[in-house]
Amino acid sequence: MLTATLTLEDVQEFLKRLTATIELDQLNVDAMPPEHFATAYNDSMWRTWRHDHRAYIEKLLLTTDAMPPVMLWQLTGIAIAYEPARVGNIVLELFAEVVSGSCAEDLGTADRFFGRLIQEMSGQRKGNSCHGSAQASILRWLPELDPLRIARDPECGYGPLRVR
C-alpha cells in the first residue's frame, strides 16, 4: 500500500496534539475530588512531570523545520509498518529518559529525538501494518486520554480517565 510521506506539518501536528492532550489530562485531574487519589499520590511531582513533558515537546516543535526529508521518509515507514501503540511505547520511553535527565545523549532537537526513535524502532520486529495512512497512524502513537500513562501508576489510584 502506498502512503504519502509524512511532512514537517504532520510531525508538528503530532507534537501539538500531544502537548494539548497532556494539558487536558492535567485539567481533568485537577477537576477530580481528592478521594479519588491514593494517599501516596504526589500532585506536585505529577504536575511537574506533565509540565516538563510539555516544555520538552515545545522545544522539539521549535526545531522540526530542521528535520531532513530522509528522516520524514523513515518515519513514514515506521508509521505504516508498526502498530501505533508499539511506537508510542518507545516514544514514551524516550520522553521519560529526557525529562528525567537519565538520557546520556542530547535529544534536544526534533531531528535528534526522531532519529533516536528511528534507531530504536529498527531493532523491533515489524508487526501488522496499520492499514491506514502514515498521517493517521502517528496521531495514534499516544492516546488522547492520559497520554503519559500516569493513571496507570499505582501511586495515583484514580485509574483511567474517561471522556466526560
PDB file of C-alpha atoms in Angstrom:
ATOM      1  CA  MET A   1       0.000   0.000   0.000  1.00  0.00           C
ATOM      2  CA  LEU A   2       1.354   3.413  -0.932  1.00  0.00           C
ATOM      3  CA  THR A   3       1.028   6.240   1.502  1.00  0.00           C
ATOM      4  CA  ALA A   4       2.010   9.860   1.340  1.00  0.00           C
ATOM      5  CA  THR A   5       5.303  10.651   3.011  1.00  0.00           C
ATOM      6  CA  LEU A   6       4.956  12.433   6.325  1.00  0.00           C
ATOM      7  CA  THR A   7       5.589  16.161   6.212  1.00  0.00           C
ATOM      8  CA  LEU A   8       7.008  18.563   8.747  1.00  0.00           C
ATOM      9  CA  GLU A   9       3.420  19.709   9.305  1.00  0.00           C
ATOM     10  CA  ASP A  10       2.380  16.143  10.188  1.00  0.00           C
ATOM     11  CA  VAL A  11       5.140  15.900  12.790  1.00  0.00           C
ATOM     12  CA  GLN A  12       4.224  19.326  14.138  1.00  0.00           C
ATOM     13  CA  GLU A  13       0.570  18.294  14.360  1.00  0.00           C
ATOM     14  CA  PHE A  14       1.536  15.175  16.331  1.00  0.00           C
ATOM     15  CA  LEU A  15       3.580  17.241  18.791  1.00  0.00           C
ATOM     16  CA  LYS A  16       0.933  19.971  19.109  1.00  0.00           C
ATOM     17  CA  ARG A  17      -1.812  17.446  19.783  1.00  0.00           C
ATOM     18  CA  LEU A  18       0.358  15.682  22.313  1.00  0.00           C
ATOM     19  CA  THR A  19       1.076  18.818  24.304  1.00  0.00           C
ATOM     20  CA  ALA A  20      -2.637  19.701  24.211  1.00  0.00           C
ATOM     21  CA  THR A  21      -3.646  16.251  25.471  1.00  0.00           C
ATOM     22  CA  ILE A  22      -1.126  16.468  28.315  1.00  0.00           C
ATOM     23  CA  GLU A  23      -2.594  19.844  29.277  1.00  0.00           C
ATOM     24  CA  LEU A  24      -6.119  18.412  29.111  1.00  0.00           C
ATOM     25  CA  ASP A  25      -5.003  15.480  31.246  1.00  0.00           C
ATOM     26  CA  GLN A  26      -3.858  17.911  33.950  1.00  0.00           C
ATOM     27  CA  LEU A  27      -7.168  19.780  33.771  1.00  0.00           C
ATOM     28  CA  ASN A  28      -9.091  16.505  34.122  1.00  0.00           C
ATOM     29  CA  VAL A  29      -7.008  15.505  37.141  1.00  0.00           C
ATOM     30  CA  ASP A  30      -7.462  18.968  38.681  1.00  0.00           C
ATOM     31  CA  ALA A  31     -11.241  18.520  38.430  1.00  0.00           C
ATOM     32  CA  MET A  32     -11.216  15.229  40.354  1.00  0.00           C
ATOM     33  CA  PRO A  33     -12.186  15.159  44.039  1.00  0.00           C
ATOM     34  CA  PRO A  34      -9.358  14.303  46.473  1.00  0.00           C
ATOM     35  CA  GLU A  35     -10.918  10.985  47.492  1.00  0.00           C
ATOM     36  CA  HIS A  36     -10.201   9.587  44.005  1.00  0.00           C
ATOM     37  CA  PHE A  37      -6.454   9.643  44.663  1.00  0.00           C
ATOM     38  CA  ALA A  38      -4.315   7.178  46.567  1.00  0.00           C
ATOM     39  CA  THR A  39      -2.837   8.538  49.779  1.00  0.00           C
ATOM     40  CA  ALA A  40       0.617   8.224  48.184  1.00  0.00           C
ATOM     41  CA  TYR A  41      -0.370  10.459  45.244  1.00  0.00           C
ATOM     42  CA  ASN A  42       2.118  13.298  44.853  1.00  0.00           C
ATOM     43  CA  ASP A  43       0.320  16.077  42.994  1.00  0.00           C
ATOM     44  CA  SER A  44       3.393  18.268  42.732  1.00  0.00           C
ATOM     45  CA  MET A  45       5.527  15.503  41.247  1.00  0.00           C
ATOM     46  CA  TRP A  46       2.965  14.536  38.576  1.00  0.00           C
ATOM     47  CA  ARG A  47       2.166  18.168  37.787  1.00  0.00           C
ATOM     48  CA  THR A  48       5.895  18.766  37.248  1.00  0.00           C
ATOM     49  CA  TRP A  49       6.140  15.580  35.132  1.00  0.00           C
ATOM     50  CA  ARG A  50       3.381  16.849  32.823  1.00  0.00           C
ATOM     51  CA  HIS A  51       4.844  20.357  32.722  1.00  0.00           C
ATOM     52  CA  ASP A  52       8.336  19.101  31.900  1.00  0.00           C
ATOM     53  CA  HIS A  53       6.996  16.904  29.091  1.00  0.00           C
ATOM     54  CA  ARG A  54       5.128  19.848  27.612  1.00  0.00           C
ATOM     55  CA  ALA A  55       8.225  22.068  27.859  1.00  0.00           C
ATOM     56  CA  TYR A  56      10.323  19.419  26.103  1.00  0.00           C
ATOM     57  CA  ILE A  57       7.726  18.924  23.365  1.00  0.00           C
ATOM     58  CA  GLU A  58       7.580  22.696  22.824  1.00  0.00           C
ATOM     59  CA  LYS A  59      11.360  22.631  22.423  1.00  0.00           C
ATOM     60  CA  LEU A  60      11.029  19.891  19.807  1.00  0.00           C
ATOM     61  CA  LEU A  61       8.344  21.887  17.993  1.00  0.00           C
ATOM     62  CA  LEU A  62      10.743  24.799  17.592  1.00  0.00           C
ATOM     63  CA  THR A  63      13.237  22.573  15.789  1.00  0.00           C
ATOM     64  CA  THR A  64      11.068  20.478  13.451  1.00  0.00           C
ATOM     65  CA  ASP A  65      11.954  22.639  10.452  1.00  0.00           C
ATOM     66  CA  ALA A  66      15.497  21.227  10.553  1.00  0.00           C
ATOM     67  CA  MET A  67      14.336  17.625  10.070  1.00  0.00           C
ATOM     68  CA  PRO A  68      15.723  16.286   6.782  1.00  0.00           C
ATOM     69  CA  PRO A  69      13.400  14.747   4.167  1.00  0.00           C
ATOM     70  CA  VAL A  70      15.050  11.323   4.568  1.00  0.00           C
ATOM     71  CA  MET A  71      14.017  11.308   8.219  1.00  0.00           C
ATOM     72  CA  LEU A  72      10.410  12.042   7.259  1.00  0.00           C
ATOM     73  CA  TRP A  73      10.580   9.150   4.813  1.00  0.00           C
ATOM     74  CA  GLN A  74      11.935   6.864   7.567  1.00  0.00           C
ATOM     75  CA  LEU A  75       9.210   7.987   9.988  1.00  0.00           C
ATOM     76  CA  THR A  76       6.639   7.245   7.298  1.00  0.00           C
ATOM     77  CA  GLY A  77       7.983   3.705   7.066  1.00  0.00           C
ATOM     78  CA  ILE A  78       7.688   3.296  10.827  1.00  0.00           C
ATOM     79  CA  ALA A  79       4.175   4.738  10.876  1.00  0.00           C
ATOM     80  CA  ILE A  80       2.906   2.249   8.319  1.00  0.00           C
ATOM     81  CA  ALA A  81       4.924  -0.814   9.390  1.00  0.00           C
ATOM     82  CA  TYR A  82       4.305  -0.889  13.136  1.00  0.00           C
ATOM     83  CA  GLU A  83       1.275  -0.868  15.366  1.00  0.00           C
ATOM     84  CA  PRO A  84       0.846   2.673  16.717  1.00  0.00           C
ATOM     85  CA  ALA A  85       0.864   1.516  20.355  1.00  0.00           C
ATOM     86  CA  ARG A  86       4.262  -0.146  19.869  1.00  0.00           C
ATOM     87  CA  VAL A  87       5.760   3.073  18.509  1.00  0.00           C
ATOM     88  CA  GLY A  88       4.026   5.009  21.286  1.00  0.00           C
ATOM     89  CA  ASN A  89       5.737   2.865  23.918  1.00  0.00           C
ATOM     90  CA  ILE A  90       9.140   3.805  22.511  1.00  0.00           C
ATOM     91  CA  VAL A  91       8.144   7.487  22.233  1.00  0.00           C
ATOM     92  CA  LEU A  92       7.119   7.476  25.912  1.00  0.00           C
ATOM     93  CA  GLU A  93      10.333   5.756  26.951  1.00  0.00           C
ATOM     94  CA  LEU A  94      12.385   8.377  25.104  1.00  0.00           C
ATOM     95  CA  PHE A  95      10.386  11.238  26.613  1.00  0.00           C
ATOM     96  CA  ALA A  96      10.842   9.753  30.085  1.00  0.00           C
ATOM     97  CA  GLU A  97      14.596   9.391  29.581  1.00  0.00           C
ATOM     98  CA  VAL A  98      14.918  13.028  28.535  1.00  0.00           C
ATOM     99  CA  VAL A  99      12.551  14.537  31.089  1.00  0.00           C
ATOM    100  CA  SER A 100      14.015  12.522  33.976  1.00  0.00           C
ATOM    101  CA  GLY A 101      17.538  13.554  32.985  1.00  0.00           C
ATOM    102  CA  SER A 102      18.724   9.965  32.538  1.00  0.00           C
ATOM    103  CA  CYS A 103      19.371  10.257  28.806  1.00  0.00           C
ATOM    104  CA  ALA A 104      23.089  10.196  28.108  1.00  0.00           C
ATOM    105  CA  GLU A 105      22.800  11.735  24.657  1.00  0.00           C
ATOM    106  CA  ASP A 106      21.440  15.116  23.637  1.00  0.00           C
ATOM    107  CA  LEU A 107      17.924  14.692  22.237  1.00  0.00           C
ATOM    108  CA  GLY A 108      17.113  18.394  22.447  1.00  0.00           C
ATOM    109  CA  THR A 109      16.095  18.789  18.814  1.00  0.00           C
ATOM    110  CA  ALA A 110      13.395  17.123  16.738  1.00  0.00           C
ATOM    111  CA  ASP A 111      15.884  15.559  14.352  1.00  0.00           C
ATOM    112  CA  ARG A 112      17.844  14.022  17.229  1.00  0.00           C
ATOM    113  CA  PHE A 113      14.722  12.819  19.035  1.00  0.00           C
ATOM    114  CA  PHE A 114      13.115  11.286  15.955  1.00  0.00           C
ATOM    115  CA  GLY A 115      16.498   9.955  14.819  1.00  0.00           C
ATOM    116  CA  ARG A 116      16.721   8.055  18.093  1.00  0.00           C
ATOM    117  CA  LEU A 117      13.137   6.838  17.630  1.00  0.00           C
ATOM    118  CA  ILE A 118      14.065   5.542  14.169  1.00  0.00           C
ATOM    119  CA  GLN A 119      17.129   3.836  15.640  1.00  0.00           C
ATOM    120  CA  GLU A 120      15.079   2.209  18.421  1.00  0.00           C
ATOM    121  CA  MET A 121      12.400   1.026  16.009  1.00  0.00           C
ATOM    122  CA  SER A 122      14.972  -0.500  13.666  1.00  0.00           C
ATOM    123  CA  GLY A 123      15.649  -3.089  16.345  1.00  0.00           C
ATOM    124  CA  GLN A 124      11.971  -4.050  16.639  1.00  0.00           C
ATOM    125  CA  ARG A 125      10.232  -6.806  14.734  1.00  0.00           C
ATOM    126  CA  LYS A 126       7.730  -5.402  12.298  1.00  0.00           C
ATOM    127  CA  GLY A 127       4.140  -6.109  13.154  1.00  0.00           C
ATOM    128  CA  ASN A 128       0.970  -5.905  11.174  1.00  0.00           C
ATOM    129  CA  SER A 129       0.666  -2.806   9.089  1.00  0.00           C
ATOM    130  CA  CYS A 130      -1.801  -0.305  10.482  1.00  0.00           C
ATOM    131  CA  HIS A 131      -3.703  -0.390   7.169  1.00  0.00           C
ATOM    132  CA  GLY A 132      -4.055   3.359   7.193  1.00  0.00           C
ATOM    133  CA  SER A 133      -2.140   6.429   6.278  1.00  0.00           C
ATOM    134  CA  ALA A 134       1.073   7.388   7.996  1.00  0.00           C
ATOM    135  CA  GLN A 135      -0.576  10.692   8.902  1.00  0.00           C
ATOM    136  CA  ALA A 136      -3.384   8.908  10.757  1.00  0.00           C
ATOM    137  CA  SER A 137      -1.003   6.410  12.339  1.00  0.00           C
ATOM    138  CA  ILE A 138       1.273   8.929  14.054  1.00  0.00           C
ATOM    139  CA  LEU A 139      -1.739  10.584  15.660  1.00  0.00           C
ATOM    140  CA  ARG A 140      -2.484   7.211  17.295  1.00  0.00           C
ATOM    141  CA  TRP A 141       1.008   6.722  18.716  1.00  0.00           C
ATOM    142  CA  LEU A 142      -0.201   8.022  22.077  1.00  0.00           C
ATOM    143  CA  PRO A 143      -3.742   8.009  23.453  1.00  0.00           C
ATOM    144  CA  GLU A 144      -5.803  11.162  23.824  1.00  0.00           C
ATOM    145  CA  LEU A 145      -6.615  10.308  27.440  1.00  0.00           C
ATOM    146  CA  ASP A 146      -3.716  10.011  29.866  1.00  0.00           C
ATOM    147  CA  PRO A 147      -1.051  10.156  27.139  1.00  0.00           C
ATOM    148  CA  LEU A 148       1.782   9.857  29.678  1.00  0.00           C
ATOM    149  CA  ARG A 149       0.038   6.886  31.331  1.00  0.00           C
ATOM    150  CA  ILE A 150       0.204   8.487  34.751  1.00  0.00           C
ATOM    151  CA  ALA A 151      -3.136   6.971  35.788  1.00  0.00           C
ATOM    152  CA  ARG A 152      -1.564   3.515  35.460  1.00  0.00           C
ATOM    153  CA  ASP A 153       0.940   4.280  38.202  1.00  0.00           C
ATOM    154  CA  PRO A 154      -0.112   2.502  41.414  1.00  0.00           C
ATOM    155  CA  GLU A 155       0.687   5.632  43.463  1.00  0.00           C
ATOM    156  CA  CYS A 156      -2.035   7.587  41.674  1.00  0.00           C
ATOM    157  CA  GLY A 157      -5.045   5.489  42.500  1.00  0.00           C
ATOM    158  CA  TYR A 158      -7.511   7.304  40.266  1.00  0.00           C
ATOM    159  CA  GLY A 159      -7.411   4.781  37.419  1.00  0.00           C
ATOM    160  CA  PRO A 160      -8.056   5.501  33.771  1.00  0.00           C
ATOM    161  CA  LEU A 161      -9.651   8.822  32.899  1.00  0.00           C
ATOM    162  CA  ARG A 162     -12.826   8.848  30.897  1.00  0.00           C
ATOM    163  CA  VAL A 163     -14.271  11.306  28.420  1.00  0.00           C
ATOM    164  CA  ARG A 164     -16.970  13.376  30.073  1.00  0.00           C
TER     165      ARG A 164
END
